[in-house]
Coordinates of C-alpha atoms in Angstrom, one line a residue:
M1 CA 97.7 175.2 186.7
M2 CA 93.8 174.4 186.8
K3 CA 92.8 177.9 186.0
K4 CA 95.1 178.0 183.1
I5 CA 93.4 174.8 181.8
W6 CA 90.2 176.4 182.2
L7 CA 91.2 179.8 180.3
T8 CA 92.6 177.3 177.4
A9 CA 89.2 176.0 177.2
L10 CA 87.5 179.2 176.9
V11 CA 90.0 180.6 174.3
S12 CA 89.4 177.3 172.2
F13 CA 85.7 177.2 172.0
L14 CA 83.8 180.3 172.7
P15 CA 83.2 182.7 169.9
L16 CA 85.3 185.0 171.7
T17 CA 88.2 183.2 170.3
A18 CA 86.8 181.4 167.5
G19 CA 89.7 181.2 165.4
A20 CA 93.5 180.8 165.2
E21 CA 95.5 182.7 168.0
V22 CA 98.1 184.3 166.0
Y23 CA 101.1 186.0 168.2
T24 CA 100.2 183.2 170.8
L25 CA 97.7 185.5 172.1
P26 CA 97.1 186.9 170.0
G27 CA 102.5 200.9 137.8
V28 CA 98.8 200.4 138.6
V29 CA 95.8 201.8 137.3
V30 CA 92.5 202.0 139.1
T31 CA 89.0 203.1 138.8
A32 CA 86.8 205.5 140.7
E33 CA 84.7 202.5 141.6
G34 CA 85.4 202.6 145.3
Q35 CA 88.8 200.8 145.0
K36 CA 91.4 202.1 147.1
E37 CA 94.6 203.9 144.6
S38 CA 97.6 201.9 144.9
T39 CA 100.8 202.4 146.8
L40 CA 102.5 200.1 144.5
S41 CA 101.9 197.1 146.7
P42 CA 101.7 193.9 145.1
R43 CA 98.1 193.3 144.1
E44 CA 96.7 190.1 142.4
T45 CA 93.3 190.1 140.9
I46 CA 91.0 186.8 140.8
T47 CA 88.5 187.1 138.1
E48 CA 85.2 185.5 137.7
K49 CA 86.5 183.3 134.8
D50 CA 89.4 182.0 137.4
M51 CA 86.7 181.3 139.9
K52 CA 84.8 179.3 137.4
R53 CA 87.8 177.2 136.1
M54 CA 88.7 176.3 139.8
G55 CA 84.9 175.1 140.4
A56 CA 84.6 177.2 143.2
S57 CA 81.0 177.4 144.9
N58 CA 82.1 180.0 147.7
V59 CA 84.7 182.9 148.3
V60 CA 87.3 180.5 150.4
E61 CA 87.6 178.1 147.5
A62 CA 87.9 181.1 145.0
L63 CA 91.0 182.4 147.0
A64 CA 92.4 179.1 147.3
M65 CA 95.4 180.0 144.9
A66 CA 95.8 183.6 145.9
E67 CA 99.5 184.2 146.7
G68 CA 100.6 185.0 150.2
L69 CA 97.0 184.2 151.5
S70 CA 96.6 181.7 154.3
L71 CA 92.8 180.2 154.6
A72 CA 93.7 177.3 156.8
P73 CA 91.0 176.2 159.4
A74 CA 91.1 178.4 162.3
G75 CA 93.8 177.1 164.8
Q76 CA 92.4 174.9 167.7
S77 CA 88.9 176.0 167.3
A78 CA 86.0 174.1 165.8
M79 CA 83.8 176.8 165.4
G80 CA 84.3 176.4 161.5
G81 CA 86.0 179.6 160.8
R82 CA 89.1 180.1 158.8
Q83 CA 92.0 182.2 159.2
L84 CA 92.6 185.2 156.9
M85 CA 96.4 185.6 157.0
I86 CA 98.3 188.1 154.4
R87 CA 102.0 187.3 154.7
G88 CA 101.4 185.6 158.0
M89 CA 99.7 188.9 159.6
N90 CA 96.9 187.9 162.1
S91 CA 93.6 187.8 160.7
S92 CA 92.5 191.0 162.6
Q93 CA 95.2 192.7 160.5
T94 CA 93.6 191.9 157.4
L95 CA 91.0 194.6 155.9
V96 CA 87.9 193.0 153.9
L97 CA 86.0 195.3 151.8
V98 CA 83.2 194.9 149.6
D99 CA 82.7 197.4 146.8
G100 CA 85.1 199.7 149.0
H101 CA 83.3 199.6 152.3
R102 CA 83.4 198.0 155.7
L103 CA 81.1 195.1 156.7
A104 CA 80.2 194.7 160.6
D105 CA 81.7 191.8 162.0
E106 CA 82.9 190.1 165.3
D107 CA 85.6 192.1 167.0
T108 CA 88.1 190.3 169.1
S109 CA 91.4 189.7 167.6
S110 CA 90.7 185.7 166.9
S111 CA 87.2 186.2 165.7
R112 CA 87.2 189.0 163.4
N113 CA 87.3 188.0 159.6
M114 CA 87.1 184.3 160.5
M115 CA 83.5 183.9 159.1
I116 CA 83.1 187.1 157.1
L117 CA 84.1 185.3 153.7
N118 CA 80.9 182.9 154.3
R119 CA 78.5 185.7 154.2
M120 CA 78.8 186.5 150.3
S121 CA 77.3 185.0 147.1
L122 CA 79.8 184.0 144.8
S123 CA 77.4 184.5 141.8
D124 CA 77.2 188.2 142.7
I125 CA 81.0 188.7 142.7
Q126 CA 83.0 190.2 139.5
E127 CA 86.4 190.0 141.0
I128 CA 88.3 189.7 144.1
Q129 CA 91.5 192.0 144.5
V130 CA 94.0 191.0 147.1
T131 CA 96.6 193.7 148.0
R132 CA 99.7 192.4 150.0
G133 CA 101.2 194.6 152.2
P134 CA 100.2 197.4 154.6
E135 CA 97.6 199.8 153.1
G136 CA 96.8 202.1 156.2
A137 CA 97.9 205.0 154.3
L138 CA 94.9 204.7 152.3
C139 CA 92.5 202.2 154.0
G140 CA 92.8 203.2 157.6
S141 CA 92.6 200.7 160.8
S142 CA 93.0 196.9 160.1
A143 CA 95.0 197.1 156.7
M144 CA 98.3 196.2 158.4
G145 CA 98.8 192.8 156.6
G146 CA 97.0 193.8 153.3
V147 CA 93.3 194.2 151.9
I148 CA 90.7 192.0 150.2
D149 CA 88.6 194.1 148.1
I150 CA 85.5 192.3 146.8
R151 CA 84.0 193.9 143.7
T152 CA 80.3 192.9 142.9
K153 CA 78.9 192.8 139.4
K154 CA 77.0 195.9 138.3
P155 CA 73.4 195.5 137.1
G156 CA 72.6 196.0 133.5
S157 CA 74.6 193.1 132.0
G158 CA 71.8 190.8 130.9
E159 CA 73.1 187.9 132.7
N160 CA 70.5 185.6 134.2
L161 CA 71.6 182.4 135.5
A162 CA 70.6 179.6 138.0
G163 CA 72.6 176.6 139.1
F164 CA 73.5 174.2 141.9
M165 CA 76.6 172.5 143.2
T166 CA 77.0 169.5 145.3
G167 CA 79.4 167.5 146.9
K168 CA 81.2 165.9 150.3
R169 CA 81.4 169.4 151.8
E170 CA 78.0 171.4 150.8
N171 CA 75.1 171.7 148.8
T172 CA 74.4 174.9 146.9
A173 CA 71.8 176.3 144.9
Y174 CA 71.7 179.8 143.4
F175 CA 70.3 182.2 140.8
R176 CA 71.1 185.8 139.4
L177 CA 68.5 187.8 137.5
D178 CA 69.9 190.8 135.7
P179 CA 67.9 191.9 132.8
M180 CA 69.7 193.4 129.9
K181 CA 70.2 197.4 130.1
E182 CA 67.6 199.4 129.0
G183 CA 66.7 203.0 130.0
R184 CA 68.3 204.7 133.0
L185 CA 67.2 202.3 135.9
H186 CA 68.6 198.6 136.1
V187 CA 67.9 196.1 138.8
A188 CA 69.5 192.9 139.6
V189 CA 68.4 190.1 142.3
D190 CA 70.9 187.6 143.4
G191 CA 70.1 184.7 145.7
R192 CA 71.9 181.7 147.3
I193 CA 71.2 178.8 149.7
I194 CA 73.7 176.4 151.1
K195 CA 73.7 173.5 153.3
N196 CA 76.9 172.7 155.1
R197 CA 77.4 168.9 155.6
P198 CA 78.6 167.8 159.0
L199 CA 82.2 166.6 158.5
A200 CA 83.8 164.7 161.6
F201 CA 87.7 165.2 162.8
Y202 CA 89.0 163.1 165.7
R203 CA 91.2 164.9 168.1
D204 CA 93.5 163.2 170.6
S205 CA 96.1 166.2 171.7
S206 CA 97.7 167.0 175.0
L207 CA 99.1 170.3 175.8
S208 CA 100.3 171.6 179.1
G209 CA 98.5 168.8 181.0
R210 CA 95.3 169.2 179.0
A211 CA 94.1 166.6 176.8
D212 CA 91.4 166.6 174.1
R213 CA 89.8 163.4 173.2
G214 CA 87.0 162.8 170.8
W215 CA 85.1 164.0 167.8
D216 CA 84.9 167.6 166.7
V217 CA 82.2 168.3 164.1
P218 CA 82.8 172.0 163.0
S219 CA 79.9 174.2 161.7
Y220 CA 77.2 172.6 159.9
G221 CA 73.8 173.7 158.9
I222 CA 72.2 176.2 156.6
R223 CA 73.3 179.7 155.0
R224 CA 71.0 182.1 153.0
Y225 CA 71.6 185.1 151.0
I226 CA 69.7 187.3 149.0
G227 CA 70.6 190.5 147.4
L228 CA 69.2 193.6 145.6
D229 CA 71.3 195.9 143.2
S230 CA 70.0 198.7 141.4
L231 CA 71.9 201.4 139.3
Y232 CA 70.5 204.7 138.1
D233 CA 72.3 206.2 134.9
F234 CA 71.9 209.7 134.5
E235 CA 73.1 209.4 130.8
N236 CA 75.1 212.5 130.8
E237 CA 78.7 213.6 129.5
N238 CA 80.0 212.9 132.8
D239 CA 78.8 209.2 133.2
N240 CA 77.0 210.0 136.6
T241 CA 75.5 206.7 138.3
L242 CA 73.7 206.1 141.5
R243 CA 73.9 202.7 143.0
F244 CA 72.1 201.3 145.7
Q245 CA 72.6 197.8 147.2
L246 CA 70.8 195.8 150.0
H247 CA 72.1 192.6 150.9
Y248 CA 70.8 190.1 153.6
F249 CA 72.4 187.0 155.0
D250 CA 71.6 184.6 157.8
E251 CA 72.7 181.0 159.0
D252 CA 71.9 178.5 161.7
Q253 CA 74.9 176.7 162.6
D254 CA 75.6 173.8 165.0
T255 CA 79.0 172.4 166.3
R256 CA 80.0 169.6 168.5
F257 CA 83.3 169.2 170.6
A258 CA 85.7 166.8 171.7
D259 CA 85.8 166.0 175.3
T260 CA 88.4 168.0 177.3
F261 CA 90.4 166.4 180.3
Y262 CA 93.2 167.4 182.8
G263 CA 95.0 164.8 184.9
G264 CA 92.6 162.0 183.7
M265 CA 89.6 164.2 185.1
A266 CA 86.9 165.3 182.4
L267 CA 86.7 169.2 182.4
L268 CA 84.1 169.3 179.7
Q269 CA 81.7 166.6 178.0
N270 CA 79.1 166.5 175.5
Q271 CA 79.7 169.9 174.3
K272 CA 77.5 171.4 171.7
S273 CA 76.7 174.9 170.5
T274 CA 74.0 176.5 168.2
I275 CA 74.6 179.7 166.8
S276 CA 72.6 182.2 164.3
R277 CA 73.7 185.0 162.6
S278 CA 72.0 187.7 160.5
L279 CA 73.7 190.3 158.5
W280 CA 72.0 193.2 156.7
D281 CA 74.6 195.1 154.7
T282 CA 73.4 198.4 152.5
S283 CA 75.1 201.2 150.5
L284 CA 74.4 204.3 148.3
A285 CA 77.2 205.3 145.9
Y286 CA 77.4 208.1 143.4
E287 CA 80.3 208.2 140.8
G288 CA 81.3 210.3 137.9
N289 CA 84.2 211.2 135.5
T290 CA 85.0 214.4 133.7
G291 CA 87.9 213.2 131.9
K292 CA 90.4 214.9 134.1
N293 CA 89.1 213.7 137.5
E294 CA 87.1 210.9 138.8
Y295 CA 85.0 211.4 141.7
S296 CA 82.9 209.2 144.1
G297 CA 81.2 209.1 147.2
Q298 CA 79.4 206.6 149.3
V299 CA 77.3 206.0 152.6
Y300 CA 76.6 202.5 153.9
Y301 CA 75.5 200.9 157.0
S302 CA 76.1 197.2 158.0
R303 CA 74.6 195.0 160.9
L304 CA 75.5 191.6 162.3
R305 CA 73.2 190.0 164.9
K306 CA 74.5 187.1 166.9
N307 CA 72.8 184.4 169.1
Y308 CA 75.1 181.8 170.8
E309 CA 74.1 179.1 173.1
E310 CA 76.5 176.2 174.5
T311 CA 75.5 173.3 176.4
R312 CA 77.9 170.8 178.1
L313 CA 78.5 168.8 181.2
D314 CA 80.8 170.3 183.5
M315 CA 83.6 168.2 185.7
M316 CA 80.8 167.0 188.2
K317 CA 78.9 165.8 185.1
R318 CA 76.2 168.5 186.0
P319 CA 74.6 170.2 183.0
A320 CA 76.0 174.0 182.3
S321 CA 75.3 176.2 179.7
E322 CA 76.5 179.8 178.5
W323 CA 74.8 182.0 176.2
D324 CA 75.5 185.3 174.3
R325 CA 73.7 187.7 172.5
A326 CA 75.2 190.8 170.3
L327 CA 74.6 193.1 167.8
Y328 CA 77.5 194.9 165.8
E329 CA 76.8 197.9 163.8
T330 CA 79.0 200.2 161.3
W331 CA 78.2 203.2 159.5
G332 CA 80.3 204.9 157.6
M333 CA 81.0 207.6 154.4
E334 CA 83.5 208.3 152.0
A335 CA 84.5 210.8 149.3
K336 CA 87.0 211.1 147.0
D337 CA 88.7 212.6 143.9
R338 CA 91.2 211.1 141.4
L339 CA 92.6 214.1 139.5
H340 CA 95.0 213.7 136.2
L341 CA 97.4 216.5 136.2
G342 CA 100.2 215.7 133.7
N343 CA 102.4 213.1 135.1
H344 CA 100.5 213.1 138.2
D345 CA 97.3 211.0 139.4
I346 CA 96.5 212.7 142.6
T347 CA 93.7 211.3 145.0
V348 CA 92.5 213.2 148.0
G349 CA 89.7 211.7 150.3
G350 CA 88.0 211.7 153.6
E351 CA 86.4 209.1 155.5
W352 CA 84.2 208.9 158.5
T353 CA 83.2 205.4 160.4
K354 CA 81.6 204.5 163.4
D355 CA 81.1 201.0 164.9
T356 CA 78.8 200.0 167.9
Y357 CA 78.5 196.7 169.7
T358 CA 75.5 196.1 171.9
G359 CA 75.7 192.7 174.0
T360 CA 75.5 190.6 177.2
R361 CA 79.5 190.3 177.3
L362 CA 79.8 193.9 177.9
S363 CA 77.7 194.1 180.9
D364 CA 79.7 193.6 184.2
I365 CA 76.5 192.3 186.0
H366 CA 76.4 189.1 184.2
D367 CA 72.8 188.6 184.4
G368 CA 72.0 188.5 180.7
R369 CA 71.4 192.2 180.3
E370 CA 72.9 194.0 177.2
E371 CA 75.2 196.9 177.4
G372 CA 76.4 199.2 174.4
R373 CA 79.5 201.1 173.5
E374 CA 80.5 202.8 170.2
Q375 CA 83.8 204.2 168.9
H376 CA 84.3 206.4 165.8
S377 CA 87.1 208.0 163.6
G378 CA 87.5 210.4 160.7
A379 CA 90.3 210.7 158.4
I380 CA 91.7 212.4 155.4
Y381 CA 93.8 211.1 152.8
G382 CA 96.0 211.6 149.7
S383 CA 98.2 210.0 147.6
D384 CA 100.0 210.3 144.2
L385 CA 101.0 208.3 141.4
W386 CA 103.8 210.5 139.9
Q387 CA 105.5 209.4 136.6
I388 CA 108.8 211.0 137.1
N389 CA 110.2 210.2 133.8
S390 CA 109.6 207.3 131.2
R391 CA 111.4 204.7 133.7
L392 CA 110.6 206.4 137.1
T393 CA 107.5 206.1 139.1
F394 CA 107.0 207.4 142.5
A395 CA 103.9 206.7 144.9
P396 CA 103.7 208.4 148.2
A397 CA 100.6 208.5 150.3
I398 CA 99.6 209.9 153.7
R399 CA 96.7 209.4 156.0
F400 CA 95.6 211.6 159.0
E401 CA 93.2 209.8 161.4
K402 CA 91.5 210.7 164.6
G403 CA 89.2 208.6 166.7
N404 CA 87.5 208.9 170.1
R405 CA 89.3 205.8 171.2
C406 CA 92.7 205.8 169.7
G407 CA 93.7 209.6 169.3
F408 CA 95.5 211.1 166.4
V409 CA 97.7 208.9 164.0
G410 CA 99.6 209.7 161.0
I411 CA 100.2 206.8 158.6
P412 CA 102.8 207.5 155.7
S413 CA 103.8 205.3 152.8
A414 CA 105.9 205.4 149.8
G415 CA 106.9 203.4 146.8
F416 CA 109.3 203.1 143.6
A417 CA 109.0 201.5 140.5
Y418 CA 112.0 201.8 138.3
K419 CA 111.8 200.2 134.7
V420 CA 115.4 199.1 134.1
N421 CA 114.5 197.9 130.2
D422 CA 111.4 196.9 128.0
H423 CA 111.4 193.4 130.1
M424 CA 112.8 194.5 133.8
K425 CA 111.4 196.4 136.3
V426 CA 112.6 196.9 140.0
T427 CA 110.4 198.1 143.1
A428 CA 110.8 199.2 146.5
S429 CA 108.2 200.4 149.0
Y430 CA 108.0 201.4 152.7
G431 CA 104.5 201.6 154.7
K432 CA 102.9 201.8 158.1
G433 CA 100.0 200.2 159.4
F434 CA 97.8 200.2 162.4
R435 CA 94.8 198.7 164.2
T436 CA 92.6 200.4 166.5
P437 CA 91.5 198.2 169.6
T438 CA 88.2 196.9 169.3
I439 CA 85.2 197.5 171.7
S440 CA 85.6 193.9 172.9
E441 CA 89.4 194.4 173.8
M442 CA 88.7 197.6 175.6
Y443 CA 85.2 196.9 177.2
I444 CA 84.4 193.3 177.5
H445 CA 83.4 191.7 180.9
M446 CA 83.1 188.0 180.3
K447 CA 82.9 185.2 182.7
Y448 CA 83.0 181.6 182.0
S449 CA 81.8 178.9 184.1
G450 CA 82.2 181.3 187.1
R451 CA 85.7 180.6 187.3
L452 CA 87.5 182.9 184.9
Q453 CA 86.8 186.4 183.9
I454 CA 88.3 188.5 181.1
D455 CA 88.0 192.2 181.2
G456 CA 88.8 194.8 178.7
N457 CA 91.1 197.7 179.0
P458 CA 90.0 201.2 177.8
D459 CA 93.8 202.5 178.1
L460 CA 94.9 200.0 175.0
N461 CA 97.3 201.6 172.5
P462 CA 96.9 200.7 168.7
E463 CA 98.7 197.8 167.1
T464 CA 101.2 199.3 164.5
S465 CA 103.3 198.0 162.2
R466 CA 106.1 199.0 159.6
N467 CA 107.1 197.3 156.4
M468 CA 109.6 197.4 153.9
E469 CA 110.0 195.5 150.8
T470 CA 111.7 195.4 147.5
G471 CA 111.1 193.3 144.1
L472 CA 112.2 192.3 140.7
E473 CA 109.8 191.6 137.8
W474 CA 110.5 190.5 134.3
Q475 CA 108.3 190.0 131.6
A476 CA 109.3 188.9 127.8
G477 CA 106.8 187.3 125.2
K478 CA 104.8 184.6 127.0
T479 CA 106.9 184.2 130.2
G480 CA 106.9 186.6 133.3
W481 CA 108.2 186.2 136.8
K482 CA 108.6 188.2 139.9
I483 CA 110.2 188.0 143.0
S484 CA 109.9 190.0 146.3
W485 CA 111.3 190.4 149.8
F486 CA 109.6 191.7 152.7
D487 CA 110.0 192.7 156.4
Q488 CA 107.3 193.3 158.8
K489 CA 107.6 194.7 162.2
V490 CA 104.9 194.8 164.5
K491 CA 104.5 196.0 168.1
N492 CA 101.9 197.0 170.8
L493 CA 100.2 193.6 170.1
I494 CA 97.0 193.0 172.1
D495 CA 97.0 189.9 174.3
Y496 CA 95.6 189.5 178.0
E497 CA 97.4 188.7 181.2
E498 CA 96.4 187.4 184.7
I499 CA 95.9 190.0 187.5
G500 CA 97.9 188.7 190.4
K501 CA 98.8 185.2 191.0
N502 CA 96.0 182.4 190.7
S503 CA 93.5 185.2 190.4
G504 CA 91.4 183.8 187.4
K505 CA 91.1 187.4 186.3
Y506 CA 92.6 188.6 183.1
L507 CA 92.9 191.9 181.5
Y508 CA 93.8 192.9 178.0
V509 CA 97.0 194.9 177.6
N510 CA 99.6 195.8 175.0
R511 CA 102.8 193.6 175.5
N512 CA 103.9 191.7 172.3
R513 CA 106.1 192.5 169.1
A514 CA 106.4 190.3 166.2
Q515 CA 108.5 190.4 163.1
L516 CA 107.7 188.5 160.1
Q517 CA 110.2 188.2 157.3
G518 CA 109.7 186.3 153.8
L519 CA 110.2 185.7 150.0
E520 CA 107.7 185.7 147.3
G521 CA 108.2 184.4 144.0
E522 CA 105.8 183.9 140.9
I523 CA 106.3 182.5 137.5
T524 CA 103.8 182.3 134.5
H525 CA 104.1 180.8 131.2
K526 CA 101.7 181.0 128.3
I527 CA 102.2 177.7 126.7
S528 CA 99.7 178.3 124.2
S529 CA 96.5 180.2 123.4
R530 CA 94.6 177.9 125.7
W531 CA 97.3 176.5 128.1
T532 CA 98.7 178.4 130.8
I533 CA 101.0 177.1 133.9
R534 CA 101.5 179.3 136.8
G535 CA 103.7 178.7 140.2
T536 CA 104.1 180.7 143.3
Y537 CA 106.6 180.0 146.5
T538 CA 106.5 181.9 149.5
Y539 CA 108.9 181.6 152.2
L540 CA 107.8 183.1 155.8
D541 CA 109.6 183.4 159.0
G542 CA 107.5 184.6 161.6
R543 CA 108.8 185.3 165.2
D544 CA 107.1 186.5 168.6
K545 CA 110.0 189.0 169.6
S546 CA 108.8 189.0 173.0
A547 CA 108.7 185.4 173.8
G548 CA 111.8 184.4 171.3
T549 CA 109.5 182.0 169.3
R550 CA 108.0 181.0 166.2
L551 CA 104.6 182.3 165.4
P552 CA 102.1 179.4 165.2
N553 CA 99.4 178.5 162.5
R554 CA 101.8 179.4 159.8
S555 CA 103.6 177.4 157.0
R556 CA 107.4 178.1 156.6
H557 CA 107.2 177.2 152.9
T558 CA 104.0 177.3 150.7
L559 CA 104.2 176.2 147.0
I560 CA 101.3 176.2 144.6
A561 CA 101.6 175.1 140.8
A562 CA 98.8 175.3 138.6
L563 CA 97.9 174.0 134.8
S564 CA 94.8 175.9 133.3
Y565 CA 93.0 175.2 130.0
E566 CA 90.6 177.4 128.6
G567 CA 88.6 175.7 125.8
E568 CA 86.8 177.3 122.9
N569 CA 83.4 178.5 123.8
P570 CA 80.5 177.9 123.6
Y571 CA 81.0 174.3 123.5
G572 CA 84.5 173.8 124.9
I573 CA 86.2 172.2 128.2
S574 CA 87.9 174.4 130.6
G575 CA 89.4 173.7 133.8
T576 CA 92.6 173.7 136.2
L577 CA 94.8 171.1 138.1
W578 CA 96.7 172.6 140.7
S579 CA 98.6 171.3 143.8
T580 CA 99.3 173.1 147.1
L581 CA 102.4 172.3 149.2
Q582 CA 102.6 173.3 152.8
K583 CA 105.6 172.5 154.5
D584 CA 106.4 173.3 158.3
Y585 CA 102.9 174.4 159.3
L586 CA 103.4 174.9 163.2
S587 CA 100.2 174.2 165.4
D588 CA 100.2 173.0 168.8
E589 CA 104.2 173.0 168.8
K590 CA 104.1 170.5 166.1
N591 CA 105.3 170.8 162.4
Y592 CA 103.2 169.5 159.7
T593 CA 103.8 169.0 156.0
W594 CA 101.0 167.9 153.5
N595 CA 100.3 168.6 149.7
E596 CA 96.7 168.7 148.1
L597 CA 96.2 168.1 144.5
N598 CA 92.9 169.2 142.9
L599 CA 91.2 169.2 139.6
S600 CA 88.2 171.1 138.2
L601 CA 86.5 170.6 135.0
Q602 CA 84.0 172.5 133.2
K603 CA 82.0 171.2 129.6
H604 CA 80.1 174.0 128.0
W605 CA 77.0 173.4 125.7
G606 CA 76.0 176.8 124.9
K607 CA 74.1 177.9 127.7
Y608 CA 74.7 175.1 129.9
T609 CA 77.9 174.6 132.1
L610 CA 78.6 171.1 133.6
T611 CA 81.1 171.2 136.5
L612 CA 82.9 168.1 137.8
G613 CA 86.0 168.0 140.1
M614 CA 87.8 166.9 143.1
Y615 CA 89.7 168.6 146.1
N616 CA 92.7 166.4 147.8
I617 CA 92.7 163.9 145.5
L618 CA 95.8 162.1 147.3
N619 CA 93.4 162.1 150.4
R620 CA 95.8 163.8 152.9
K621 CA 93.5 164.3 155.9
I622 CA 94.8 165.7 159.1
D623 CA 92.4 165.7 161.9
A624 CA 94.5 168.0 164.3
L625 CA 94.2 170.9 161.5
Y626 CA 90.8 170.3 160.3
Q627 CA 92.3 169.3 157.3
D628 CA 89.5 167.4 155.4
G629 CA 90.5 164.2 153.0
R630 CA 89.4 163.8 149.6
A631 CA 86.1 165.4 148.3
W632 CA 84.2 165.3 145.3
F633 CA 82.0 168.1 143.9
A634 CA 79.8 168.4 140.7
G635 CA 77.6 171.1 139.5
M636 CA 75.3 172.5 136.6
E637 CA 74.9 176.2 135.7
M638 CA 72.3 177.5 132.9
K639 CA 72.4 181.1 131.5
W640 CA 69.7 182.8 129.5

């Protein structure tokens, strides 16, 4: 039992598992701007105007009302991350893209994507597309639950701005310089600095003999961002452009943890950590349009450097420490062409990616030396948006991918949309997804406090999923609604298990299965030219089929209701009042129910905009979930 408690401490506190464990282990028109063509999966677009009305100062806040997306603080870990679940799928099974390409990130099932949204500047973002349902046929590995595609602003808009936001949670100052389009070359610069305030949460929990008592203070410190974006317009008949982007992010964050006890004996005390990360991301993209076809190609490189140090007192009250260095790198290239042939919109493309990880946790000597591993894959894919007749649309897609670690895979999908009449449409789709085992899951050699060891397994198989869904949409005048049912089955889930009895050695294996079924509903009504009301409801039943239990860190019911007002510019008022109800959120074998009421208001004076608002007006604070209480915010922005 003592070894299990030490393993729980390892899982809860180290960056290896800096987020929620998820399985108890673990007709659409698009452009050629890097977006993935649709397989008729439900898609929601959050625009810049939506973000402004919400008073968002970061990407997490901008996604707060996205349907079917959970951004709850990441489980039992106090590292400050957030889960990124679409329809209850694991955060590592959600693919995050920026202008169509991947970013380097930490690579365990409970650290991937947990911090990724913190590394982007909101003033650089044009819109965010959230696709619900597997997009493996077009996007490849990790798109089992869906895709979050963040689209940045292209240079040449003439938008120059500067501003600040302050509040209970953070202080932010930012700017964007983007001169009006003149000539062929356009350059924009974007910068942001954020100071995260320390927020304390009292933890008093017991589970399987372990007790955590004391104050957790999740990540607080400084985050910095700077970006350069340039666009060269060839000004020819094919609208050819060449775009080069270079973005840099770094952060220095501290975390403090509650003490951990077992049987009244202190296992961990005065536990603190310091972590620094820096991210370089660069890409070069070429686009063109002949009228009958839209073509694009891009190459990109992303690297994330992480340095981590933890200090504590062990059970004998002796000083102890752990530290880790890691470098994650991602290279990629993609080319595709979208052809308009009669009733067909056909997309064909190819993609190649390579990931490397160099760090202290890949070495089996455990003396601080760094080892390196890599994995790569190549793929071809194709899709068709076929308008069979005036009522029926068919969207098949297929992807063939081969990697040096996962072998050959074929990922199909297909969707139908049938227009019953001018107001009603029926949709149905089927799709598969997969997730290639990461380098850590295959090759990690990690010891903790000299007592426990977790080893990777190079023989792991990819996680796979199958999704079926059907939906009904209705639109008439100012009112529209939609409802859909989905059924997701996942197998070969990656977990770790003990090798031998009481050995303290654990190995990653494929062993778990899960099923997630649910219902999604949305209704929108345009009350007037200025007032809009919107409501969404998600029912989710997630089951660990291997253990016969409900999956943790998910709400069974989620209800969002929002009232938005768009005043007359340039001197009007705009804003949003919204409420989020989470019912039966399972965590640590307990169910939680709470409601958040939020308000954001903007007053415009020509070039100036004042923002005022408050999150969680009803002050519903839940320490066990790192759910903060009432939080005010205010800011000012100037454009010229």
